Short mmCIF file of C-alpha atoms and ligand atoms in Angstrom, two decimals:
data_model
loop_
_atom_site.label_atom_id
_atom_site.label_comp_id
_atom_site.label_asym_id
_atom_site.label_seq_id
_atom_site.Cartn_x
_atom_site.Cartn_y
_atom_site.Cartn_z
CA MET A 2 -90.35 -75.40 -16.65
CA TYR A 3 -92.73 -76.68 -14.03
CA ASN A 4 -96.25 -75.81 -12.87
CA ALA A 5 -96.91 -73.83 -9.72
CA LYS A 6 -100.22 -73.16 -8.00
CA ALA A 7 -101.22 -69.51 -7.78
CA TYR A 8 -104.08 -67.01 -7.52
CA SER A 9 -104.55 -64.61 -10.41
CA ALA A 10 -106.93 -61.91 -11.62
CA ALA A 11 -108.21 -62.26 -15.20
CA SER A 12 -109.21 -58.58 -15.57
CA ALA A 13 -109.45 -55.32 -13.63
CA THR A 14 -112.91 -56.27 -12.45
CA SER A 15 -112.45 -60.01 -11.80
CA PRO A 16 -111.84 -61.46 -8.36
CA LEU A 17 -108.60 -63.35 -7.77
CA ALA A 18 -109.05 -67.07 -8.44
CA SER A 19 -107.08 -70.31 -8.36
CA THR A 20 -104.85 -71.03 -11.36
CA THR A 21 -101.67 -72.77 -12.48
CA ILE A 22 -98.64 -70.87 -13.77
CA ALA A 23 -95.31 -71.84 -15.33
CA ARG A 24 -92.11 -71.25 -13.36
CA ARG A 25 -88.61 -71.76 -14.79
CA ASP A 26 -86.41 -74.59 -13.58
CA PRO A 27 -83.62 -73.12 -11.45
CA SER A 28 -80.48 -72.27 -13.46
CA ASP A 29 -76.94 -72.05 -12.01
CA GLN A 30 -77.61 -68.69 -10.33
CA ASP A 31 -81.15 -69.38 -9.16
CA VAL A 32 -82.76 -70.13 -5.85
CA GLN A 33 -86.08 -71.97 -5.78
CA ILE A 34 -88.24 -71.06 -2.80
CA GLU A 35 -91.33 -72.70 -1.35
CA ILE A 36 -93.44 -69.67 -0.43
CA LEU A 37 -94.78 -69.94 3.13
CA TYR A 38 -96.27 -66.44 3.56
CA CYS A 39 -96.96 -63.48 1.30
CA GLY A 40 -98.14 -60.10 2.58
CA ILE A 41 -100.95 -58.17 0.88
CA CYS A 42 -99.69 -54.71 -0.09
CA HIS A 43 -102.15 -52.02 -1.21
CA SER A 44 -100.04 -51.88 -4.39
CA ASP A 45 -101.31 -55.40 -5.18
CA LEU A 46 -104.84 -54.02 -5.15
CA HIS A 47 -103.94 -50.92 -7.23
CA GLN A 48 -102.21 -53.19 -9.76
CA VAL A 49 -104.87 -55.92 -9.93
CA ARG A 50 -107.53 -53.26 -10.58
CA ASN A 51 -105.33 -51.43 -13.12
CA GLU A 52 -105.46 -48.19 -11.11
CA TRP A 53 -101.95 -47.25 -12.26
CA SER A 54 -102.82 -47.71 -15.95
CA GLU A 55 -100.87 -44.62 -17.04
CA VAL A 56 -97.58 -45.64 -15.40
CA LEU A 57 -97.70 -49.40 -15.00
CA PRO A 58 -100.60 -50.84 -16.99
CA THR A 59 -101.62 -54.29 -15.80
CA VAL A 60 -101.15 -57.31 -18.04
CA TYR A 61 -103.67 -60.09 -17.34
CA PRO A 62 -103.73 -62.65 -15.94
CA CYS A 63 -101.99 -60.92 -13.02
CA VAL A 64 -100.50 -62.83 -10.07
CA PRO A 65 -99.61 -60.17 -7.48
CA GLY A 66 -97.51 -60.43 -4.30
CA HIS A 67 -94.11 -58.96 -3.44
CA GLU A 68 -93.78 -59.59 0.29
CA ILE A 69 -92.51 -63.15 0.03
CA VAL A 70 -90.92 -65.38 2.66
CA GLY A 71 -90.33 -69.10 2.57
CA ARG A 72 -87.84 -71.94 2.53
CA VAL A 73 -85.25 -72.77 -0.09
CA THR A 74 -86.05 -76.02 -1.89
CA LYS A 75 -83.33 -76.08 -4.57
CA VAL A 76 -80.28 -74.01 -5.56
CA GLY A 77 -78.25 -73.77 -8.77
CA SER A 78 -74.61 -74.90 -8.91
CA ALA A 79 -73.26 -71.32 -8.69
CA VAL A 80 -75.33 -70.33 -5.64
CA SER A 81 -73.13 -69.86 -2.61
CA GLY A 82 -75.24 -68.03 -0.02
CA PHE A 83 -78.28 -70.33 0.23
CA LYS A 84 -78.90 -74.05 0.62
CA PRO A 85 -82.09 -76.15 0.75
CA GLY A 86 -83.92 -75.62 4.05
CA ASP A 87 -82.74 -72.02 4.58
CA ARG A 88 -85.23 -69.23 5.27
CA ALA A 89 -85.33 -66.84 2.33
CA ALA A 90 -87.25 -63.77 1.19
CA VAL A 91 -88.01 -61.87 -2.00
CA GLY A 92 -89.32 -58.32 -2.26
CA CYS A 93 -90.48 -56.09 -5.11
CA MET A 94 -87.63 -56.78 -7.57
CA VAL A 95 -86.32 -60.04 -9.02
CA ASP A 96 -83.65 -58.71 -11.38
CA SER A 97 -81.82 -55.65 -12.77
CA ASP A 98 -79.00 -55.06 -15.27
CA ARG A 99 -76.37 -54.98 -12.49
CA THR A 100 -74.09 -52.78 -14.62
CA CYS A 101 -75.62 -49.29 -14.56
CA PRO A 102 -74.45 -46.67 -12.03
CA GLU A 103 -77.55 -47.22 -9.88
CA CYS A 104 -76.97 -50.98 -9.67
CA ARG A 105 -73.29 -50.45 -8.95
CA ALA A 106 -74.31 -48.18 -6.07
CA GLY A 107 -76.67 -50.86 -4.71
CA LEU A 108 -79.70 -48.75 -5.69
CA GLU A 109 -81.39 -51.30 -7.94
CA GLN A 110 -84.76 -49.63 -7.33
CA PHE A 111 -83.59 -46.89 -9.74
CA CYS A 112 -82.16 -49.21 -12.40
CA PRO A 113 -83.71 -48.38 -15.79
CA ASN A 114 -83.70 -52.10 -16.57
CA PHE A 115 -84.98 -53.66 -13.38
CA THR A 116 -87.56 -56.44 -13.30
CA LEU A 117 -90.36 -56.11 -10.78
CA THR A 118 -91.60 -59.26 -9.08
CA TYR A 119 -94.92 -59.21 -10.92
CA ASN A 120 -96.47 -57.61 -13.99
CA PHE A 121 -93.08 -56.94 -15.63
CA PRO A 122 -91.58 -58.52 -18.78
CA ASP A 123 -90.18 -61.93 -17.83
CA LYS A 124 -86.73 -62.30 -19.45
CA HIS A 125 -86.70 -66.06 -19.00
CA LEU A 126 -90.14 -67.30 -20.00
CA GLY A 127 -91.60 -64.38 -21.96
CA GLY A 128 -94.91 -62.85 -20.91
CA VAL A 129 -94.85 -61.15 -17.53
CA THR A 130 -93.47 -62.05 -14.12
CA TYR A 131 -95.79 -63.65 -11.58
CA GLY A 132 -95.63 -62.72 -7.91
CA GLY A 133 -95.95 -64.31 -4.53
CA TYR A 134 -99.60 -65.40 -4.36
CA SER A 135 -98.20 -68.78 -5.34
CA ASP A 136 -96.67 -71.88 -3.78
CA SER A 137 -93.16 -71.33 -5.17
CA ILE A 138 -90.90 -68.90 -7.02
CA VAL A 139 -87.49 -69.05 -8.72
CA VAL A 140 -85.26 -65.99 -8.30
CA ASP A 141 -81.65 -65.07 -9.06
CA GLN A 142 -79.58 -65.35 -5.87
CA ARG A 143 -78.68 -61.63 -5.98
CA PHE A 144 -82.32 -60.75 -5.32
CA VAL A 145 -82.90 -63.24 -2.51
CA LEU A 146 -82.73 -61.87 1.04
CA ARG A 147 -81.99 -63.46 4.41
CA VAL A 148 -84.56 -63.35 7.21
CA PRO A 149 -83.09 -63.10 10.75
CA SER A 150 -83.77 -66.32 12.66
CA ASN A 151 -85.55 -64.62 15.58
CA LEU A 152 -88.30 -63.16 13.37
CA ASN A 153 -91.64 -64.89 12.94
CA LEU A 154 -92.09 -65.61 9.21
CA ALA A 155 -95.74 -64.52 8.86
CA GLY A 156 -94.88 -61.15 10.41
CA ALA A 157 -91.58 -60.83 8.55
CA ALA A 158 -93.17 -61.07 5.08
CA PRO A 159 -94.43 -57.42 5.07
CA LEU A 160 -90.91 -56.17 5.79
CA LEU A 161 -90.08 -56.96 2.15
CA CYS A 162 -92.17 -54.04 0.91
CA ALA A 163 -93.81 -52.11 3.78
CA GLY A 164 -90.61 -52.37 5.83
CA ILE A 165 -88.09 -51.25 3.23
CA THR A 166 -90.40 -48.60 1.71
CA THR A 167 -90.57 -46.81 5.06
CA TYR A 168 -87.02 -47.55 6.27
CA SER A 169 -85.31 -46.22 3.13
CA PRO A 170 -86.69 -42.63 3.08
CA MET A 171 -86.23 -42.29 6.84
CA HIS A 172 -82.61 -43.25 6.38
CA HIS A 173 -82.21 -40.90 3.42
CA TRP A 174 -83.77 -37.91 5.21
CA GLY A 175 -81.79 -38.42 8.39
CA VAL A 176 -84.39 -39.64 10.86
CA THR A 177 -82.48 -40.15 14.09
CA LYS A 178 -82.90 -39.73 17.80
CA ASP A 179 -84.99 -36.72 18.84
CA LYS A 180 -86.15 -35.78 15.33
CA LYS A 181 -89.88 -35.05 15.16
CA VAL A 182 -91.40 -37.44 12.64
CA GLY A 183 -94.98 -37.62 11.37
CA VAL A 184 -96.56 -40.74 9.85
CA VAL A 185 -99.73 -40.18 7.83
CA GLY A 186 -102.07 -43.20 7.50
CA LEU A 187 -101.83 -46.12 9.89
CA GLY A 188 -102.04 -48.97 7.39
CA GLY A 189 -99.48 -51.58 6.38
CA LEU A 190 -96.76 -49.06 5.50
CA GLY A 191 -97.73 -46.58 8.22
CA HIS A 192 -97.54 -49.06 11.08
CA MET A 193 -94.10 -50.24 9.93
CA ALA A 194 -92.99 -46.60 9.75
CA VAL A 195 -94.08 -46.07 13.35
CA LYS A 196 -92.16 -49.11 14.58
CA ILE A 197 -89.01 -48.21 12.65
CA ALA A 198 -89.04 -44.48 13.54
CA HIS A 199 -89.58 -45.39 17.19
CA ALA A 200 -86.65 -47.82 17.07
CA LEU A 201 -84.52 -45.04 15.56
CA GLY A 202 -85.32 -42.92 18.63
CA ALA A 203 -87.49 -40.30 16.90
CA HIS A 204 -90.48 -38.52 18.45
CA VAL A 205 -93.30 -40.07 16.43
CA VAL A 206 -96.68 -38.51 15.73
CA VAL A 207 -99.32 -40.56 13.89
CA PHE A 208 -101.98 -38.86 11.76
CA THR A 209 -105.01 -41.04 11.24
CA THR A 210 -108.56 -40.73 9.95
CA SER A 211 -109.56 -43.68 12.19
CA PRO A 212 -110.05 -42.63 15.85
CA LYS A 213 -110.34 -46.31 16.80
CA LYS A 214 -106.67 -46.83 15.89
CA THR A 215 -105.43 -44.41 18.60
CA ASP A 216 -104.58 -47.01 21.26
CA ASP A 217 -102.86 -49.23 18.71
CA ALA A 218 -100.77 -46.32 17.42
CA LEU A 219 -99.47 -45.67 20.94
CA ARG A 220 -98.79 -49.37 21.48
CA LEU A 221 -96.90 -49.55 18.16
CA GLY A 222 -94.54 -46.79 19.32
CA ALA A 223 -96.18 -43.43 18.60
CA ASP A 224 -95.62 -40.67 21.15
CA GLU A 225 -98.72 -38.75 20.02
CA VAL A 226 -101.74 -39.43 17.83
CA VAL A 227 -103.65 -36.79 15.87
CA ILE A 228 -107.07 -37.38 14.33
CA SER A 229 -106.40 -35.63 11.04
CA LYS A 230 -110.00 -34.47 10.56
CA ASN A 231 -109.63 -32.26 13.65
CA ALA A 232 -108.25 -28.90 12.40
CA ASP A 233 -107.46 -27.60 15.92
CA GLU A 234 -105.37 -30.65 16.75
CA MET A 235 -103.53 -30.31 13.43
CA GLN A 236 -102.87 -26.61 14.03
CA LYS A 237 -101.09 -27.35 17.32
CA HIS A 238 -98.30 -29.01 15.32
CA ALA A 239 -97.88 -26.26 12.68
CA GLY A 240 -94.26 -25.66 11.63
CA SER A 241 -92.80 -28.32 13.92
CA PHE A 242 -91.88 -31.46 11.98
CA ASP A 243 -88.45 -32.39 10.64
CA PHE A 244 -89.88 -35.13 8.47
CA ILE A 245 -93.28 -36.53 7.53
CA LEU A 246 -93.92 -39.82 5.73
CA ASP A 247 -97.20 -39.85 3.81
CA ALA A 248 -98.40 -43.45 3.36
CA VAL A 249 -102.00 -42.79 2.31
CA SER A 250 -103.41 -44.89 -0.53
CA ALA A 251 -106.25 -42.55 -1.60
CA ALA A 252 -106.95 -38.89 -2.38
CA HIS A 253 -106.28 -36.55 0.58
CA ASP A 254 -105.13 -32.99 1.34
CA ILE A 255 -101.34 -33.06 1.42
CA ASN A 256 -101.16 -29.28 2.01
CA ALA A 257 -102.42 -29.77 5.55
CA TYR A 258 -99.24 -31.77 6.23
CA ILE A 259 -96.82 -29.54 4.30
CA ASN A 260 -97.85 -26.74 6.69
CA LEU A 261 -96.78 -28.83 9.67
CA LEU A 262 -93.13 -28.94 8.50
CA ARG A 263 -90.50 -26.70 10.04
CA ARG A 264 -88.04 -24.68 7.91
CA ASP A 265 -86.31 -27.04 5.45
CA GLY A 266 -88.50 -29.91 6.60
CA ASN A 267 -89.36 -32.66 4.14
CA ILE A 268 -92.50 -34.62 3.42
CA THR A 269 -91.98 -37.82 1.44
CA LEU A 270 -94.79 -39.51 -0.42
CA VAL A 271 -94.69 -43.26 -0.41
CA GLY A 272 -98.44 -43.67 -0.87
CA ALA A 273 -99.38 -43.83 -4.54
CA PRO A 274 -103.04 -42.80 -4.96
CA GLU A 275 -104.70 -43.37 -8.31
CA LYS A 276 -105.32 -39.65 -8.98
CA PRO A 277 -102.84 -36.70 -8.76
CA LEU A 278 -102.66 -34.71 -5.52
CA ALA A 279 -102.98 -30.89 -5.62
CA VAL A 280 -100.05 -29.01 -4.06
CA ALA A 281 -100.32 -25.34 -2.99
CA ALA A 282 -97.09 -23.53 -3.94
CA PHE A 283 -97.01 -21.30 -0.87
CA GLY A 284 -96.90 -24.19 1.54
CA LEU A 285 -93.56 -25.21 0.04
CA ILE A 286 -92.26 -21.67 -0.59
CA MET A 287 -92.78 -20.48 2.96
CA GLY A 288 -90.19 -22.30 5.01
CA ARG A 289 -88.27 -23.67 2.00
CA ARG A 290 -89.97 -27.00 2.59
CA SER A 291 -89.59 -29.90 0.23
CA LEU A 292 -91.87 -32.59 -1.12
CA SER A 293 -90.40 -35.80 -2.48
CA GLY A 294 -91.22 -39.39 -3.22
CA SER A 295 -89.46 -42.67 -2.59
CA PRO A 296 -89.73 -46.14 -4.13
CA ILE A 297 -89.00 -49.30 -2.09
CA GLY A 298 -85.20 -49.67 -1.54
CA GLY A 299 -82.14 -51.36 -3.01
CA ILE A 300 -81.07 -54.92 -2.22
CA PRO A 301 -78.23 -54.02 0.21
CA GLU A 302 -80.51 -51.61 2.09
CA THR A 303 -83.29 -54.21 2.18
CA GLN A 304 -80.91 -56.65 3.87
CA GLU A 305 -79.78 -53.86 6.22
CA MET A 306 -83.45 -53.20 7.12
CA LEU A 307 -84.09 -56.92 7.75
CA ASP A 308 -81.04 -57.08 10.03
CA PHE A 309 -82.16 -53.88 11.81
CA CYS A 310 -85.60 -55.45 12.36
CA GLY A 311 -83.93 -58.63 13.62
CA LYS A 312 -81.86 -56.61 16.10
CA HIS A 313 -84.91 -54.66 17.35
CA ASN A 314 -87.29 -57.63 17.10
CA ILE A 315 -89.56 -55.80 14.68
CA THR A 316 -92.15 -57.58 12.53
CA ALA A 317 -95.48 -56.44 11.12
CA ASP A 318 -98.69 -56.91 13.10
CA VAL A 319 -100.39 -59.40 10.84
CA GLU A 320 -103.74 -61.05 10.37
CA VAL A 321 -102.90 -64.42 8.83
CA ILE A 322 -105.46 -65.53 6.26
CA PRO A 323 -105.86 -68.45 3.84
CA ILE A 324 -105.60 -67.53 0.15
CA GLN A 325 -109.33 -68.27 -0.23
CA LYS A 326 -110.04 -65.06 1.78
CA VAL A 327 -107.96 -62.78 -0.46
CA ASN A 328 -110.89 -61.06 -2.21
CA GLU A 329 -112.55 -60.32 1.11
CA ALA A 330 -109.22 -58.99 2.38
CA TYR A 331 -109.02 -56.55 -0.57
CA GLU A 332 -112.45 -55.13 0.33
CA ARG A 333 -111.36 -54.71 3.94
CA LEU A 334 -108.13 -53.01 2.83
CA LEU A 335 -110.25 -50.43 1.00
CA ARG A 336 -112.12 -49.73 4.25
CA ALA A 337 -108.79 -49.35 6.19
CA ASP A 338 -109.99 -52.39 8.17
CA VAL A 339 -106.82 -54.39 8.82
CA LYS A 340 -104.55 -54.50 11.85
CA TYR A 341 -102.20 -53.90 10.15
CA ARG A 342 -101.20 -56.22 7.33
CA PHE A 343 -102.76 -59.34 5.86
CA SER A 344 -100.27 -62.19 5.52
CA ILE A 345 -101.42 -65.08 3.36
CA GLU A 346 -100.49 -68.54 4.63
CA MET A 347 -99.58 -70.24 1.39
CA ALA A 348 -100.12 -73.78 2.69
CA SER A 349 -103.80 -72.97 2.04
CA LEU A 350 -103.07 -73.28 -1.70
CA LYS A 351 -102.54 -77.04 -1.28
CA SER A 352 -106.31 -77.61 -1.15
CA GLU A 353 -106.84 -75.90 -4.54
N1 NAP B 406 -93.53 -45.96 -2.73
C1 NAP B 406 -93.48 -47.27 -2.75
O1 NAP B 406 -92.48 -47.88 -3.11
C2 NAP B 406 -94.67 -48.03 -2.25
C3 NAP B 406 -94.50 -49.31 -1.73
C4 NAP B 406 -95.61 -49.96 -1.20
C5 NAP B 406 -96.85 -49.35 -1.21
N2 NAP B 406 -96.98 -48.12 -1.75
C6 NAP B 406 -98.27 -47.42 -1.72
O2 NAP B 406 -98.47 -46.89 -0.42
C7 NAP B 406 -99.88 -46.76 -0.17
C8 NAP B 406 -100.19 -47.41 1.17
O3 NAP B 406 -100.02 -48.81 1.08
P1 NAP B 406 -100.45 -49.77 2.28
O4 NAP B 406 -100.23 -51.15 1.80
O5 NAP B 406 -99.84 -49.30 3.54
O6 NAP B 406 -102.04 -49.47 2.31
P2 NAP B 406 -103.10 -49.66 3.48
O7 NAP B 406 -102.66 -50.74 4.42
O8 NAP B 406 -104.41 -49.76 2.81
O9 NAP B 406 -103.01 -48.28 4.32
C9 NAP B 406 -103.40 -47.04 3.79
C10 NAP B 406 -103.88 -46.15 4.95
O10 NAP B 406 -104.16 -44.87 4.40
C11 NAP B 406 -105.22 -44.27 5.16
N3 NAP B 406 -106.30 -43.91 4.22
C12 NAP B 406 -106.96 -44.72 3.37
N4 NAP B 406 -107.86 -44.03 2.66
C13 NAP B 406 -107.75 -42.74 3.07
C14 NAP B 406 -108.38 -41.54 2.67
N5 NAP B 406 -109.34 -41.53 1.73
N6 NAP B 406 -108.00 -40.38 3.29
C15 NAP B 406 -107.06 -40.39 4.23
N7 NAP B 406 -106.42 -41.51 4.64
C16 NAP B 406 -106.76 -42.66 4.06
C17 NAP B 406 -105.71 -45.30 6.15
O11 NAP B 406 -105.07 -45.00 7.40
P3 NAP B 406 -105.89 -44.39 8.64
O12 NAP B 406 -107.02 -45.36 8.89
O13 NAP B 406 -104.89 -44.35 9.72
O14 NAP B 406 -106.34 -43.04 8.23
C18 NAP B 406 -105.16 -46.60 5.59
O15 NAP B 406 -104.98 -47.55 6.60
C19 NAP B 406 -100.56 -47.41 -1.37
O16 NAP B 406 -100.94 -46.39 -2.27
C20 NAP B 406 -99.47 -48.27 -1.95
O17 NAP B 406 -99.64 -48.54 -3.33
C21 NAP B 406 -95.92 -47.46 -2.26
ZN1 ZN B 407 -95.80 -53.21 -1.84
ZN1 ZN B 408 -79.02 -51.18 -13.30
#
């Protein structure tokens, strides 16, 4: 074991603060990574404040962060794919049982025995896993990803959650050229969804509550932008969408979007608000529409997404901040005031 620097929250109401955590020494299968950047996902905020207490109660102290990129510092004797100095990335999972049907299909996100990157039982050290708001991490080689060399690391970090969480359902629901795709909420996930759907050749419509994001949405690859509070503008799109991705982090009216789907259209929830959303049966019944959800993505698909982003030169639009600004960043996230992802430069931990 060795000590790593990190930022943790001591309770649901405490700010994140500097701390020291134990990391395991790399075993034969492990890769040790110096973390250079870690994105701030809204899930970090939900988790730190225990907003998902019924599904994933938070164990304190909590070190969040699952959009991790950095450089390999050490590898175990059985590691073949990485060597010291390589760029490497870690997303939302650090382990799974590898034997169940889901794992065998490369769908580790559905493994009943997976280990999430933070706030999950740590099989090696006991207690819970600690995430990427830290200067280093040790992860089994099977859960370490490769970052294409043309991608800027600060902007690549958010691909590890926001990127895969939007890429995977679009892939599953057949988003291709000429499909009409809606993206609800232009935050960290939403702006990645726009870039990816645009690169897939879809006709992309952004729904936002923030009129000041209109120009950015068009620049990011949207073909049209709708201010969702405007009922007339919404009505113009009734019954026309093949697919809508809902990436909103708070309570909102999902029925307004269900009504915009064409026959057999699908709306997938990736946003995970604290409270349940109300669904009107008739919106789904009329038009045989479907509502589904989607969690992150498996390891092979995460690598596929990174390679796709490398090919299309896609990274997140990031505001790079030092770790000392993380609490301020959380408040801004709640006000939808970030263009469009915070990426923490972990070198700032050195002064702690
Ligand atoms: N399914 C998964 O595997 C998965 C993975 C990662 C994250 N998530 C969840 O996805 C959600 C989004 O995460 P994120 O990191 O992208 O968050 P984010 O950057 O905070 O973006 C959320 C966006 O939702 C919109 N919004 C916020 N409050 C709203 C309200 N009251 N009514 C309507 N729209 C509102 C805003 O967009 P506009 O300003 O454009 O309206 C905001 O930018 C979170 O709940 C997160 O936990 C799920
Ligand atoms: Zn996330
Ligand atoms: Zn499994």
